[in-house]
C-alpha cells in the first residue's frame, strides 16, 4: 500500500492526494511523471498486488503513453476475462465489467504524450484491439467517441468485423450492445457517411431501441449525402420525440 501511495497517491509537489485520477491527469503536463514509470511497471506486473492497484498502474502508464501501458491494454484485449483486474470495476446499470471503459479512456487521453514519446502507432494498435472486443465487452460510451478521423481510417476493418460479428450477439448480450455497435457505426461517419448508415441499419434491424435510435442521430450530424439524408428521414419516422428533436423535426 505504501508503494501505491508513493506512485499514485502523491501529487507532483509531494502532497498526499487520494484522487488517483487527478494525479494521473496532472502527470500529462508534468515531465516528472517519468520518474514513476519504473515503479508503476513493477506494480503492473506484480501478481501479489491488489487487482485495483494493478489496474490503476495500467491506466497511468497508458495515459502517459508508455509502451508498458499499451502492451497491457493489448494483453487484456487478447483474453479479456483473464485480465488480472477483470470485474474489479462493475457497471451499476448492467452489472458487468467496466474496466474496458477505463482502458479506452486512458488510450484516448494518451494522444498528446504519444506524439511526444513516439508511441502513436502503439496507441492506434491499442484502439484496434479494443474495437476488436467491442462485440463482447462493455465500454460505457467511452470507446467509439474516442476514435478520431485518422484512427477510424486505421481501424475501419476491425470496426466492420466487430459490428458484423456483434449482430448475432445482440439478443443475448448482458448490456446494451446494440447502442455500443451503433456508436461504432457513427464513428465511421467521420470518413464515410454511406458506410456508417449501412452498418447502423444492420444493427437497428437486429436490435432497435429508443437509446440506439438516439445514438444513431450522430451519423446525421457527422456526415451528409443522400444516404445520410434518407437515414435521417427514417430515424425521424421511427424515433421518439427525443430523436425528432435532435434532428430538428420535433
C-alpha positions as CSV (number, residue, x, y, z in Angstrom):
1,X,0.0,0.0,0.0
2,X,2.9,2.4,0.8
3,X,4.3,1.8,-2.7
4,X,1.0,2.6,-4.3
5,X,0.7,5.8,-2.2
6,X,4.1,7.0,-3.4
7,X,3.3,6.2,-7.0
8,X,-0.3,7.3,-7.4
9,X,-1.4,8.7,-4.0
10,X,1.0,11.6,-4.0
11,X,0.9,14.6,-6.3
12,X,4.0,16.0,-8.1
13,X,4.5,18.6,-5.3
14,X,4.9,15.7,-2.8
15,X,1.5,16.2,-1.2
16,X,-0.8,13.3,-0.4
17,X,-3.7,13.0,-2.8
18,X,-6.2,10.2,-2.7
19,X,-7.7,11.2,-6.1
20,X,-5.7,8.8,-8.3
21,X,-7.4,10.1,-11.5
22,X,-6.3,13.7,-10.6
23,X,-2.7,12.6,-10.0
24,X,-2.6,10.7,-13.3
25,X,-4.0,13.7,-15.3
26,X,-1.6,16.0,-13.5
27,X,1.1,13.9,-15.0
28,X,0.1,14.7,-18.5
29,X,1.6,18.2,-18.0
30,X,4.3,17.1,-15.6
31,X,7.6,15.7,-17.0
32,X,8.4,14.2,-13.6
33,X,5.8,11.5,-14.2
34,X,8.6,9.7,-16.0
35,X,10.3,9.1,-12.6
36,X,7.3,7.0,-11.6
37,X,7.2,4.8,-14.6
38,X,9.6,2.1,-13.4
39,X,7.7,1.7,-10.2
40,X,4.4,1.5,-12.0
41,X,5.7,-1.1,-14.4
42,X,6.8,-3.2,-11.4
43,X,3.4,-2.8,-9.8
44,X,1.6,-3.6,-13.0
45,X,3.3,-7.0,-13.2
46,X,3.2,-7.8,-9.5
47,X,0.8,-10.7,-9.2
48,X,0.7,-10.3,-5.4
49,X,-0.6,-6.7,-5.6
50,X,-4.3,-5.9,-5.3
51,X,-6.1,-6.0,-8.7
52,X,-7.3,-2.4,-8.5
53,X,-3.7,-1.2,-7.9
54,X,-2.5,-3.1,-11.0
55,X,-5.4,-1.6,-12.9
56,X,-4.5,1.9,-11.7
57,X,-0.9,1.3,-12.7
58,X,-2.0,0.2,-16.2
59,X,-4.3,3.3,-16.6
60,X,-1.5,5.6,-15.5
61,X,1.1,4.1,-17.8
62,X,-1.4,4.1,-20.7
63,X,-2.5,7.7,-20.1
64,X,1.2,8.6,-20.1
65,X,1.6,6.9,-23.4
66,X,4.1,4.3,-22.2
67,X,4.8,1.1,-24.1
68,X,4.1,-0.9,-21.0
69,X,0.6,0.6,-20.7
70,X,-0.3,-0.1,-24.3
71,X,1.2,-3.6,-24.0
72,X,-1.1,-4.2,-21.1
73,X,-4.1,-3.0,-23.0
74,X,-3.3,-5.3,-25.9
75,X,-2.8,-8.2,-23.5
76,X,-6.2,-7.5,-21.8
77,X,-8.0,-7.3,-25.1
78,X,-6.4,-10.6,-26.3
79,X,-8.0,-12.5,-23.4
80,X,-10.4,-10.1,-21.6
81,X,-11.7,-12.3,-18.8
82,X,-8.2,-13.3,-17.8
83,X,-7.0,-9.7,-17.4
84,X,-5.9,-9.5,-13.7
85,X,-8.3,-6.7,-13.0
86,X,-11.4,-8.1,-14.8
87,X,-14.5,-7.4,-12.8
88,X,-12.5,-5.1,-10.5
89,X,-14.9,-2.4,-11.5
90,X,-18.6,-3.3,-12.2
91,X,-21.1,-1.1,-14.0
92,X,-24.1,-0.3,-11.8
93,X,-26.7,-0.5,-14.6
94,X,-25.8,-3.8,-16.2
95,X,-23.7,-5.5,-13.5
96,X,-20.9,-6.2,-16.0
97,X,-17.2,-5.5,-16.0
98,X,-16.4,-1.8,-16.5
99,X,-12.6,-1.9,-16.7
100,X,-12.5,-1.8,-20.5
101,X,-14.3,1.6,-20.5
102,X,-11.4,2.9,-18.3
103,X,-8.8,1.4,-20.6
104,X,-10.4,3.1,-23.6
105,X,-10.5,6.4,-21.9
106,X,-6.8,6.1,-20.9
107,X,-5.8,5.3,-24.5
108,X,-7.8,8.4,-25.6
109,X,-6.1,10.6,-23.1
110,X,-2.6,9.5,-24.3
111,X,-2.9,11.4,-27.6
112,X,-0.5,14.3,-27.0
113,X,2.1,12.3,-25.0
114,X,2.0,9.5,-27.6
115,X,3.1,12.0,-30.2
116,X,5.9,13.3,-27.9
117,X,7.1,9.8,-26.9
118,X,6.9,8.2,-30.4
119,X,4.2,5.7,-29.3
120,X,1.3,6.9,-31.5
121,X,1.3,3.7,-33.5
122,X,1.1,1.7,-30.4
123,X,-1.9,3.8,-29.4
124,X,-3.6,3.0,-32.6
125,X,-2.9,-0.7,-32.1
126,X,-4.4,-0.4,-28.6
127,X,-7.6,1.1,-30.1
128,X,-7.6,-1.6,-32.8
129,X,-7.5,-4.3,-30.1
130,X,-10.3,-2.6,-28.0
131,X,-12.5,-2.3,-31.1
132,X,-12.0,-6.0,-31.7
133,X,-13.7,-6.9,-28.4
134,X,-16.4,-4.3,-28.5
135,X,-18.9,-7.0,-29.5
136,X,-18.5,-8.8,-26.2
137,X,-17.1,-6.3,-23.7
138,X,-18.8,-3.2,-22.2
139,X,-17.3,0.2,-22.9
140,X,-19.8,2.5,-21.3
141,X,-19.8,5.0,-24.2
142,X,-16.0,5.5,-23.9
143,X,-14.7,3.8,-27.0
144,X,-16.4,5.0,-30.2
145,X,-16.4,8.6,-29.2
146,X,-12.6,8.4,-28.6
147,X,-11.9,7.4,-32.3
148,X,-10.9,10.5,-34.3
149,X,-10.9,10.5,-38.1
150,X,-7.4,9.3,-38.5
151,X,-7.9,6.4,-36.1
152,X,-11.2,5.4,-37.7
153,X,-9.4,5.1,-41.1
154,X,-6.7,2.9,-39.4
155,X,-9.1,0.6,-37.7
156,X,-12.0,0.6,-40.1
157,X,-11.7,-3.2,-41.0
158,X,-11.9,-4.0,-37.3
159,X,-15.0,-1.8,-36.9
160,X,-16.7,-3.5,-39.8
161,X,-15.8,-7.0,-38.4
162,X,-16.9,-6.2,-34.9
163,X,-20.2,-4.7,-35.9
164,X,-21.0,-7.6,-38.2
165,X,-19.9,-10.2,-35.6
166,X,-21.9,-8.4,-32.9
167,X,-25.2,-8.7,-34.7
168,X,-25.6,-12.3,-33.6
169,X,-24.7,-11.4,-30.0
170,X,-27.2,-8.6,-29.5
171,X,-30.1,-10.8,-28.3
172,X,-28.1,-12.4,-25.6
173,X,-26.0,-9.5,-24.5
174,X,-25.9,-8.5,-20.8
175,X,-25.6,-4.9,-21.7
176,X,-26.9,-2.5,-24.4
177,X,-24.7,-4.0,-27.2
178,X,-26.9,-2.6,-29.9
179,X,-26.2,1.0,-28.9
180,X,-22.5,0.3,-28.5
181,X,-22.4,-1.1,-32.1
182,X,-24.4,1.9,-33.4
183,X,-21.8,4.2,-31.8
184,X,-19.0,2.4,-33.7
185,X,-21.1,2.9,-36.9
186,X,-21.4,6.5,-36.0
187,X,-17.6,6.8,-35.7
188,X,-17.4,5.7,-39.3
189,X,-19.5,8.7,-40.4
190,X,-16.4,10.8,-39.9
191,X,-14.9,9.2,-43.0
192,X,-17.8,7.6,-44.9
193,X,-21.4,8.5,-44.2
194,X,-22.9,6.0,-46.5
195,X,-20.9,3.2,-45.0
196,X,-21.9,4.3,-41.5
197,X,-25.6,4.3,-42.5
198,X,-25.3,0.7,-43.8
199,X,-23.6,-0.5,-40.6
200,X,-26.2,1.3,-38.4
201,X,-29.1,0.0,-40.4
202,X,-27.9,-3.6,-39.9
203,X,-27.6,-3.1,-36.1
204,X,-31.0,-1.4,-35.8
205,X,-32.7,-4.1,-37.9
206,X,-31.4,-6.6,-35.2
207,X,-31.8,-4.6,-32.0
208,X,-33.5,-1.3,-32.2
209,X,-34.3,0.7,-29.1
210,X,-35.0,4.3,-28.2
211,X,-31.5,4.7,-27.0
212,X,-29.9,3.1,-30.0
213,X,-32.0,5.3,-32.3
214,X,-31.0,8.4,-30.5
215,X,-27.3,7.5,-30.7
216,X,-27.7,6.9,-34.4
217,X,-28.5,10.6,-34.9
218,X,-24.8,11.2,-34.5
219,X,-24.3,9.9,-38.1
220,X,-26.6,12.6,-39.4
221,X,-24.6,15.3,-37.5
222,X,-21.2,14.0,-38.7
223,X,-21.8,13.4,-42.4
224,X,-24.0,14.2,-45.4
225,X,-25.1,12.9,-48.7
226,X,-28.3,11.2,-50.0
227,X,-27.9,8.0,-47.9
228,X,-27.5,10.1,-44.7
229,X,-30.5,12.3,-45.5
230,X,-32.6,9.2,-46.2
231,X,-31.4,7.7,-42.9
232,X,-32.3,11.0,-41.1
233,X,-35.8,10.7,-42.5
234,X,-36.0,7.1,-41.4
235,X,-34.9,8.0,-37.8
236,X,-37.5,10.8,-37.8
237,X,-40.2,8.4,-38.8
238,X,-39.4,5.6,-36.3
239,X,-37.8,7.5,-33.5
240,X,-39.4,9.1,-30.5
241,X,-39.8,12.8,-29.6
242,X,-36.2,12.9,-28.4
243,X,-34.9,11.7,-31.7
244,X,-37.0,14.0,-33.7
245,X,-36.0,17.0,-31.5
246,X,-32.3,16.0,-32.0
247,X,-32.8,16.0,-35.8
248,X,-34.7,19.3,-35.7
249,X,-38.0,17.7,-36.6
250,X,-39.7,17.9,-33.2
